[in-house]
XYZ file of C-alpha atoms in Angstrom:
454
model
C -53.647 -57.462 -94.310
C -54.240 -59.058 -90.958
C -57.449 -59.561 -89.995
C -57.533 -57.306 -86.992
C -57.002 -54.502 -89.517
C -59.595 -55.640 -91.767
C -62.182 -55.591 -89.125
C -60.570 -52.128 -87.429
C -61.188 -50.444 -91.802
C -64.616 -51.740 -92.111
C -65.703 -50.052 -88.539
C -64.363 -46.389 -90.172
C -66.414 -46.847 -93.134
C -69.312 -44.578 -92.821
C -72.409 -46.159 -92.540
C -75.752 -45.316 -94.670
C -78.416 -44.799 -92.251
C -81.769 -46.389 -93.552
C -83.585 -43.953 -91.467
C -85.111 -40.945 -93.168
C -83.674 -37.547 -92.620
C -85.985 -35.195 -91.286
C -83.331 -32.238 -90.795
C -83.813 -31.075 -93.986
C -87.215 -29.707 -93.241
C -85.997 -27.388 -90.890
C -83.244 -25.976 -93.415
C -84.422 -23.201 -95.932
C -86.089 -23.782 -99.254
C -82.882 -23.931 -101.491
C -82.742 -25.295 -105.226
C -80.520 -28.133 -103.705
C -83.162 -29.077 -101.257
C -86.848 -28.296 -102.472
C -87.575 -31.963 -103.479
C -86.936 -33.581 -100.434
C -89.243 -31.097 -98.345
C -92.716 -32.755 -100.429
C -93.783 -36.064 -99.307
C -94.719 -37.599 -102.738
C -96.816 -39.625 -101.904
C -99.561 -37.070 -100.659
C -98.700 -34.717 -103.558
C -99.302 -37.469 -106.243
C -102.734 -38.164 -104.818
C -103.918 -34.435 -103.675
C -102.735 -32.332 -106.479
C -101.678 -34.720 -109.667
C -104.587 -37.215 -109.662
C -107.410 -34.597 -109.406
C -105.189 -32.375 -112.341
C -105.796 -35.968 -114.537
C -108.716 -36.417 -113.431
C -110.674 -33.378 -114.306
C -108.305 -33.158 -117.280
C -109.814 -36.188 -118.702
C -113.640 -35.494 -117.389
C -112.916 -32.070 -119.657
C -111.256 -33.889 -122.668
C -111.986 -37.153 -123.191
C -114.893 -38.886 -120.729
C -118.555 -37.892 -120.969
C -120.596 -37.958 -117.665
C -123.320 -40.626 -118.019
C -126.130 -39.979 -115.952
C -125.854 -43.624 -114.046
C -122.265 -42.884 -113.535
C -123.477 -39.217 -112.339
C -126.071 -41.013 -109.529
C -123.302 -43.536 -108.399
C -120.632 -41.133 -107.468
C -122.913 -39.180 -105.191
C -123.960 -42.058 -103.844
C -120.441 -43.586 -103.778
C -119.312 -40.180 -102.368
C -121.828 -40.138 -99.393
C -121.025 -43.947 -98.557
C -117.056 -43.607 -98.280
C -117.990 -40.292 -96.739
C -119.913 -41.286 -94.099
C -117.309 -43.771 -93.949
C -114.880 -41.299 -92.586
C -117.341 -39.551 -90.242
C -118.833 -42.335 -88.744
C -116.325 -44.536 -88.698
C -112.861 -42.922 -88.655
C -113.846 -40.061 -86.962
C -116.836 -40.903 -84.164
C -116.573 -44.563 -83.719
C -112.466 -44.990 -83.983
C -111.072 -41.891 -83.190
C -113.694 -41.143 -80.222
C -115.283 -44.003 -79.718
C -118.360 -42.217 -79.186
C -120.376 -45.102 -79.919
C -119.937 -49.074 -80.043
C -120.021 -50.891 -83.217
C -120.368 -54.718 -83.924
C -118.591 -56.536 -85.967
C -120.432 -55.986 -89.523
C -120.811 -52.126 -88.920
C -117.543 -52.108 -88.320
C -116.423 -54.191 -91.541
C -118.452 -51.783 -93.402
C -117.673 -48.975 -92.122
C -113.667 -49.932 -92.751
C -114.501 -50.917 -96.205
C -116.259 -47.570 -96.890
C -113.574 -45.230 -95.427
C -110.766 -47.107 -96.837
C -112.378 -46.010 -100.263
C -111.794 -42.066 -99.300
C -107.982 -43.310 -99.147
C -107.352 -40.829 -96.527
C -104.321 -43.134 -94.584
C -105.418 -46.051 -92.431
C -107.389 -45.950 -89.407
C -104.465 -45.974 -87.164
C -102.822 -43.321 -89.202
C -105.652 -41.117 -89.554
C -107.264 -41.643 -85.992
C -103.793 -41.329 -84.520
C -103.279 -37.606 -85.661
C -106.659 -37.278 -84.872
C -106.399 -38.081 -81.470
C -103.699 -35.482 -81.058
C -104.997 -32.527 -82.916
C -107.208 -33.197 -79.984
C -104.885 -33.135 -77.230
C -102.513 -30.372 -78.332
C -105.265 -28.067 -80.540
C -103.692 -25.018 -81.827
C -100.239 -25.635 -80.460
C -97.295 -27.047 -82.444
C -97.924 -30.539 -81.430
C -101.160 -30.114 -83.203
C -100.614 -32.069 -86.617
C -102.321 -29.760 -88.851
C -102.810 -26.623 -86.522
C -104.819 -24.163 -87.420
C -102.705 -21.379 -86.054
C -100.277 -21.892 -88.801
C -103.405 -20.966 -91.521
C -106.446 -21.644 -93.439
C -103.952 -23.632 -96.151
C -101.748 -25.513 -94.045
C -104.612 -27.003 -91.635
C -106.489 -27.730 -94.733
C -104.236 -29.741 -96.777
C -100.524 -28.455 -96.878
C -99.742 -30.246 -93.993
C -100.032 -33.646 -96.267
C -98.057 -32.382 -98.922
C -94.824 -31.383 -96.758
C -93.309 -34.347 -95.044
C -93.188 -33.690 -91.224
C -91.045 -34.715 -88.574
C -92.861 -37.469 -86.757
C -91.159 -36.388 -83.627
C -92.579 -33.179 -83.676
C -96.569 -34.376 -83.595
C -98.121 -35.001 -80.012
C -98.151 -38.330 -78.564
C -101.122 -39.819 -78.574
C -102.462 -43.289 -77.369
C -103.782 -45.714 -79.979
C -103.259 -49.375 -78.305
C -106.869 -49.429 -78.478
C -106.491 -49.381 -82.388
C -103.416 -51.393 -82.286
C -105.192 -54.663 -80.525
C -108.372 -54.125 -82.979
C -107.861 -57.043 -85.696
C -109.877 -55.290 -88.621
C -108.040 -52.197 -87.902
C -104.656 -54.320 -88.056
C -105.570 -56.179 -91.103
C -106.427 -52.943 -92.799
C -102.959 -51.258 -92.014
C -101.275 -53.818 -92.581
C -102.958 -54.217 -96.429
C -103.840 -50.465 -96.972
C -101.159 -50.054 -100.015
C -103.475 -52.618 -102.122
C -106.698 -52.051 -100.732
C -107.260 -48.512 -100.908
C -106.850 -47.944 -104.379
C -109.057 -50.867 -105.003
C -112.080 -49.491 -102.815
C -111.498 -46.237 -103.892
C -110.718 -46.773 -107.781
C -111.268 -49.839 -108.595
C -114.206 -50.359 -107.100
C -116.389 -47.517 -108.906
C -114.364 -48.413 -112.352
C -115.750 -52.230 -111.928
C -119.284 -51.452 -110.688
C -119.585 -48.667 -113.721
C -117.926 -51.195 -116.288
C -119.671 -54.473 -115.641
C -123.140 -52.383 -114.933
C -123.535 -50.224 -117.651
C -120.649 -50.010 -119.731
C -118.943 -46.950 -118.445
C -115.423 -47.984 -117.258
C -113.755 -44.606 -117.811
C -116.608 -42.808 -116.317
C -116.460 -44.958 -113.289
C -112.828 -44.518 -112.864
C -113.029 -41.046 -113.941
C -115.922 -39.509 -112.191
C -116.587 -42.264 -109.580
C -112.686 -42.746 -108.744
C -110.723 -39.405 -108.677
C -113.125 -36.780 -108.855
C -115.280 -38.187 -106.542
C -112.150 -39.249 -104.149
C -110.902 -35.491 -104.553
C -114.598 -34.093 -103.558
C -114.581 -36.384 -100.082
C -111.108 -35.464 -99.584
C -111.619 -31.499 -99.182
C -114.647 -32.231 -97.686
C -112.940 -33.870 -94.565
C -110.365 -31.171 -95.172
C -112.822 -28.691 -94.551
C -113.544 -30.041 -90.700
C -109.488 -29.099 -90.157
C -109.772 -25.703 -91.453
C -113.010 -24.026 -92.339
C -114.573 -25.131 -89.362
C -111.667 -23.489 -87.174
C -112.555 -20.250 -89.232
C -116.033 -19.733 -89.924
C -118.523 -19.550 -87.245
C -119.172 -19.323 -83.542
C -118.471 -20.412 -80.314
C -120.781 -21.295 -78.561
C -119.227 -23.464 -75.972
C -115.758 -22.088 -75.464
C -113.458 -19.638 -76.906
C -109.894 -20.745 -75.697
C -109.226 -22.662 -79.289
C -110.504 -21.881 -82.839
C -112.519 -24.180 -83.779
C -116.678 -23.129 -84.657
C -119.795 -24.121 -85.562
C -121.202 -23.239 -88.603
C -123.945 -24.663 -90.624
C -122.274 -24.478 -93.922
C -119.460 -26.417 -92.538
C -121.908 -28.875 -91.511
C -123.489 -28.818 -94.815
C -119.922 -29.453 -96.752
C -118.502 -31.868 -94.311
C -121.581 -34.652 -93.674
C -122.373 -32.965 -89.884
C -119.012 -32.764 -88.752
C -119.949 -28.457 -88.828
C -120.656 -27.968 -85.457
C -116.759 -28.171 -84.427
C -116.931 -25.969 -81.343
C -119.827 -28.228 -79.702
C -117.461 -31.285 -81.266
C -114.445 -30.256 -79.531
C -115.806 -29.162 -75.701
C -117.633 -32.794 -75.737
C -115.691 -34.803 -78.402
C -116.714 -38.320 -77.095
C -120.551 -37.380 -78.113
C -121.677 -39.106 -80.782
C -123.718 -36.673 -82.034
C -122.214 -32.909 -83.889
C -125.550 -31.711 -83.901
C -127.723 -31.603 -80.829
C -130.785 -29.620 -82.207
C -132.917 -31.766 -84.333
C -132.744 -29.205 -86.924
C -129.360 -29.394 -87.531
C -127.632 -30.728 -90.419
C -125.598 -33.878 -89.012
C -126.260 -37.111 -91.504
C -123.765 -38.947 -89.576
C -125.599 -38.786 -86.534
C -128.517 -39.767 -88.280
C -126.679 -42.969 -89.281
C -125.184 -43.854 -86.364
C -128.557 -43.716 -84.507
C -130.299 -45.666 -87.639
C -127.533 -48.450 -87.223
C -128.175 -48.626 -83.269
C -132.080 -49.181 -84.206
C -130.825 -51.977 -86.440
C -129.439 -53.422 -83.280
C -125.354 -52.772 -85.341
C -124.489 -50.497 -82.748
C -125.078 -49.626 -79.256
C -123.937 -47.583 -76.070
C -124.181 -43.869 -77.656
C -123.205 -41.902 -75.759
C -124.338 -38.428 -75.039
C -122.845 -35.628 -72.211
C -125.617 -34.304 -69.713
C -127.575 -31.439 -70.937
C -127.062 -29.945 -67.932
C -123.646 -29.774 -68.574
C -123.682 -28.498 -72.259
C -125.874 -25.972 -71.080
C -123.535 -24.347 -68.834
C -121.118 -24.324 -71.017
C -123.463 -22.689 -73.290
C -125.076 -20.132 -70.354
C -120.886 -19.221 -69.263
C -120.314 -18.380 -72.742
C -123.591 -15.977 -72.984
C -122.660 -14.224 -69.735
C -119.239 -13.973 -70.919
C -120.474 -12.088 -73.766
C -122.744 -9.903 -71.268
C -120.133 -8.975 -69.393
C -118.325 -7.556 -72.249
C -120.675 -5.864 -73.347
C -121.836 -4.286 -69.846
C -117.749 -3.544 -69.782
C -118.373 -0.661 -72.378
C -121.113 0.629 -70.486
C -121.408 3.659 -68.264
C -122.971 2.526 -64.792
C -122.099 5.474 -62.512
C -119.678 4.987 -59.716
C -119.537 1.903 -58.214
C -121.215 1.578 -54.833
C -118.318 0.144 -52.573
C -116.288 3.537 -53.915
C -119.088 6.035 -52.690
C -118.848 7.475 -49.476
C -120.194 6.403 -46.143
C -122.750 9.194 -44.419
C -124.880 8.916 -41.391
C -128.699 10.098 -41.876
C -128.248 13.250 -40.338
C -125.059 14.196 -42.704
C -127.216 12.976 -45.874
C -129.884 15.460 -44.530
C -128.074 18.319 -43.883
C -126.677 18.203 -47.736
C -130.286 18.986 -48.554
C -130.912 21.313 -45.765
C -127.873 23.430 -45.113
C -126.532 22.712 -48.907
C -129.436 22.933 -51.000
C -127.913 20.003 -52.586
C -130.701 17.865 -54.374
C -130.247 14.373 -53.341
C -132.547 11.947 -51.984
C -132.320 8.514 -50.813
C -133.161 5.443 -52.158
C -132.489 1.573 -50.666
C -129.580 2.831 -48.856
C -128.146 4.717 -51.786
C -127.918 8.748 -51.997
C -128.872 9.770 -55.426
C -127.783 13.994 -56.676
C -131.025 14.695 -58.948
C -129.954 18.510 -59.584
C -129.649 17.760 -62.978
C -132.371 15.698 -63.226
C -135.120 17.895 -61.085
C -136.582 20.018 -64.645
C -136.255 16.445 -66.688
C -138.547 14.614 -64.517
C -141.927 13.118 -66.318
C -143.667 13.652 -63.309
C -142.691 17.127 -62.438
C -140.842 19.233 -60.517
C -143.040 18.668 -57.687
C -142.561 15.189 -57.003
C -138.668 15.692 -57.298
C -138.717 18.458 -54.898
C -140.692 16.608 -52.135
C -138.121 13.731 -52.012
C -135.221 16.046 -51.462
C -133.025 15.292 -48.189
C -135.588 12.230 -47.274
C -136.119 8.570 -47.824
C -138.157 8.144 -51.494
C -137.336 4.506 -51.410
C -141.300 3.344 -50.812
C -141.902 6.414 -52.750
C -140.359 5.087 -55.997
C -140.942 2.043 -55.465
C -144.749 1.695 -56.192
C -146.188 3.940 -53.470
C -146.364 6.902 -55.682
C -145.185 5.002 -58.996
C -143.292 1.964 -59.601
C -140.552 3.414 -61.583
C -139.097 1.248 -64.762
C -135.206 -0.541 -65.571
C -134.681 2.660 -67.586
C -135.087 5.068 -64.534
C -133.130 2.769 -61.846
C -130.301 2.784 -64.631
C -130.081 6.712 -64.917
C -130.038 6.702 -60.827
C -127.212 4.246 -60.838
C -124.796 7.572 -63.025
C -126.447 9.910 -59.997
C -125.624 8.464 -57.064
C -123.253 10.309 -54.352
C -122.744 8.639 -51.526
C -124.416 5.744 -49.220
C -125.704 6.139 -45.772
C -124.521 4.137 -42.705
C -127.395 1.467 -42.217
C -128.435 1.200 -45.399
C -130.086 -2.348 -46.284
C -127.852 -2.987 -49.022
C -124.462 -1.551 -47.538
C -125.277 -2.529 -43.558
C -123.544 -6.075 -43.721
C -120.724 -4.578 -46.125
C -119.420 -2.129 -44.177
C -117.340 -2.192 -41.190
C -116.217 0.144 -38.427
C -112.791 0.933 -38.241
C -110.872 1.555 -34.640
C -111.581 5.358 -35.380
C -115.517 5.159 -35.797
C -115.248 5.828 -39.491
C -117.487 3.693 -41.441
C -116.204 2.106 -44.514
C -117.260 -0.189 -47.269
C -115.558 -3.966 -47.789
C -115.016 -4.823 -51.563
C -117.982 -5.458 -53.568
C -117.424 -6.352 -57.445
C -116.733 -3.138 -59.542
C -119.569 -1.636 -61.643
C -121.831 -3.375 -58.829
C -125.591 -1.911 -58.799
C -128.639 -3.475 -56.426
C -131.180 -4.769 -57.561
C -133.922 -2.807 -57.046
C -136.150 -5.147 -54.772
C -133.520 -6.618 -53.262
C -132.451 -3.261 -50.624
C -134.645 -2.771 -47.953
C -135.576 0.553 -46.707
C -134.219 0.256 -42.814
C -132.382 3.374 -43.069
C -133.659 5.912 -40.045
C -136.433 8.681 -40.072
C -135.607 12.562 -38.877
């Protein structure tokens, strides 16, 4: 065979990409195609390792008491691990770190084996950017489950995550070397490690591996897990409402401080969760201990001015709800415009009840037998001006008494204090009022009396 047609056969043979094949994940679950939707990987160390583990812990291995105290100490040290350095110091870099915090810190959070920094503070970064959207990795719109840990254990499309930026990560050398060797060294700081220190200290290799390997791997792991889902769950929001996520102190309590997720997301680059001192945030605490030590330094905090607007625009957002549901009589630029003389002859060629008040003409014919001061009182404000009246010069009436007015008033008379600069003449002579916000009320000191005398 000639060459030519040598070459021309071996270009129609089909080639084997090397490339994985993410199109299966968008085809249905089928009994041809279910085990190439898990990624492995995750499901060996999230579901099968913790089944062993506890397995053995209920068979086989006896919990030593030494063994006991070194996994929650081991737990709080690769825990903090993740908090303060994953999460705050590279995914935020709410703080600066030198280089032995920083060695630490990646030693520590490489034994939560939770991916490597990049990884992790890569999907971190755009949860982030794209919360609660479909570019958000593990998006809690999609439920409680799937933001806590079923996104690991389903392979996803890479090309369906956000972009976010992580040359920052990519030029750090610790953060290189630790991607670059995370196969080897995770199971060693997260296994080994506690089977070696149990062994060689008091005996207890199986405990070690046992109780300060997988179980206490499996308890960090939902505990970070908890910061993608319970805390976009359970709780308030105190800053902002657009997204889910909360604060809640028994989120704080589960996760090391990372609880207060609301205050977390409207100022991520904070270093602290918690900004009361009350409040349950040991990371914080760590990261402010370390910066006494002189290991790390610039932390930075937002303004308090500005975290306290954000907290004031949420409570008047709530107000404003809740003065929605409430009656508060017609609003005032809806009322009708009357000179003096038409406001007095309602009372005088009517027999209509009303009064006037800051500008405002008030019906009290309902109101003239319910009155705590009497009859009396009612009936010698009828067709005139009671403003000084009720305001202090017979009795200085209370909230509750302007806020029944507000559901009696009937009208507003040209020249009032509180209408004069809102209303304008039209080419007729009719008076009218401009806009003014609906269920708008004025403050009760705020109206002068200038309307005129008979």
């Amino acid at each position: 065979m000639p060459s030519t047609a040598i070459a021309k056969h071996i270009k129609e043979i089909p080639k084997i990409s090397t490339k994985n094949d993410f199109s299966v994940l968008n085809e249905p679950w089928t009994v041809w195609n279910w085990y190439k939707k898990p990624d492995w990987v995750h499901v060996l160390g999230l579901v099968f390792m913790p089944i062993y583990g506890f397995y053995m812990a209920y068979t086989s291995v006896a919990l030593q008491q030494k063994t006991a105290i070194f996994s929650v100490l081991y737990y709080f040290f690769t825990g903090l691990g993740i908090t303060a350095g994953y999460h705050r110091l590279w995914s935020h870099r709410a703080y600066s770190a030198g280089p032995t915090l920083q060695f630490i810190l990646m030693l520590a959070s490489t034994g939560a084996m939770q991916g490597s920094i990049r990884w992790w503070c890569r999907n971190h970064r755009a949860h982030h950017r794209y919360t609660d959207t479909e570019k958000d990795p593990y998006g809690a719109q999609k439920g409680l489950m799937w933001s806590h840990f079923v996104w690991m254990l389903l392979r996803q499309d890479p090309t369906t995550v956000g972009w976010a930026d992580v040359s920052d990560l990519k030029a750090n050398k610790l953060v290189r070397f630790q991607h670059d060797h995370f196969l080897w060294l995770a199971p060693f700081m997260s296994l080994g490690v506690p089977t070696l220190i149990a062994g060689l200290g008091w005996g207890d290799y199986w405990g070690g591996f046992i109780y300060g390997g997988i179980i206490r791997q499996f308890v960090v792991h939902h505990a970070t897990f908890c910061v993608n889902s319970l805390a976009h769950w359970l709780g308030d929001m105190p800053f902002d409402d657009r997204h889910t996520p909360r604060d809640h102190i028994l989120t704080a309590l589960v996760t090391l401080g990372e609880g207060y997720h609301n205050f977390h997301h409207e100022f991520p680059q904070d270093y602290r969760n918690a900004i009361k001192f009350y409040q349950y945030d040991p990371t914080k605490w760590l990261i402010a201990f370390c910066a006494f030590l002189g290991l790390a330094s610039d932390l930075k905090r937002f303004p308090t001015n500005e975290i306290t607007k954000g907290q004031v625009r949420m409570q008047q957002q709530k107000l404003d709800q809740i003065k929605s549901t409430l009656i508060w009589g017609t609003p005032i630029d809806q009322l009708p415009v009357y000179t003096f003389e038409e406001f007095q002859a309602m009372a005088t060629e009517k027999g209509q009840a009303v009064t006037l008040i800051e500008g405002i003409i008030y019906d009290l014919e309902s109101f003239v037998d319910e009155h705590p001061g009497g009859r009396s009182l009612i009936r010698s404000a009828i067709g005139k001006d009671a403003t000084t009246s009720f305001n202090g010069g017979v009795y200085d009436h209370s909230n509750a008494a302007r806020h029944l007015l507000e559901r009696m008033r009937v009208g507003v008379v040209a020249g009032g204090g509180y209408v004069e600069h809102r209303r304008s003449t039209t080419s007729s002579g009719a008076h009218r009022l401009s806009t003014v916000p609906a269920n708008s009320y004025p403050p009760a000191a705020s109206v002068s009396a200038v309307n005129r005398t008979a």
